[in-house]
XYZ file of C-alpha atoms in Angstrom:
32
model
C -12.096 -9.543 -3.201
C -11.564 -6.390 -4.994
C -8.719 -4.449 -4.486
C -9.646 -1.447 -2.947
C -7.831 1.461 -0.262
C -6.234 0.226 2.850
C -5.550 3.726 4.028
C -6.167 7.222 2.814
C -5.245 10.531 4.110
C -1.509 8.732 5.141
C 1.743 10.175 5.167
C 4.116 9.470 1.900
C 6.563 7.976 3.741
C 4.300 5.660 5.713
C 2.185 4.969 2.778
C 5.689 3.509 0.822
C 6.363 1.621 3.883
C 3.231 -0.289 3.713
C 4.059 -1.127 0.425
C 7.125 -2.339 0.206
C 5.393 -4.268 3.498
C 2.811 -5.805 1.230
C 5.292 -5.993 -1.777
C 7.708 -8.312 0.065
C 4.534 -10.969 0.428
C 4.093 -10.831 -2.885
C 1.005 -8.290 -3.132
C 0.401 -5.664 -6.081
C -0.028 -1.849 -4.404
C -0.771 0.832 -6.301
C -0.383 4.270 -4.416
C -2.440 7.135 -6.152
């Protein structure tokens, strides 16, 4: 699929913890 928004409206510290979450499997995040 697409990549699209897992969450919006999120905190900037939880928002970097989900991606360094998705980082370590191996997953691109890009947080606008």
């Amino acid at each position: 699929g697409a990549p699209k928004p897992i969450k919006e409206g999120i905190p900037k510290d939880e928002a970097a913890a989900i991606k360094k979450k998705f980082e370590d499997v191996g997953a691109k995040v890009e947080i606008k």
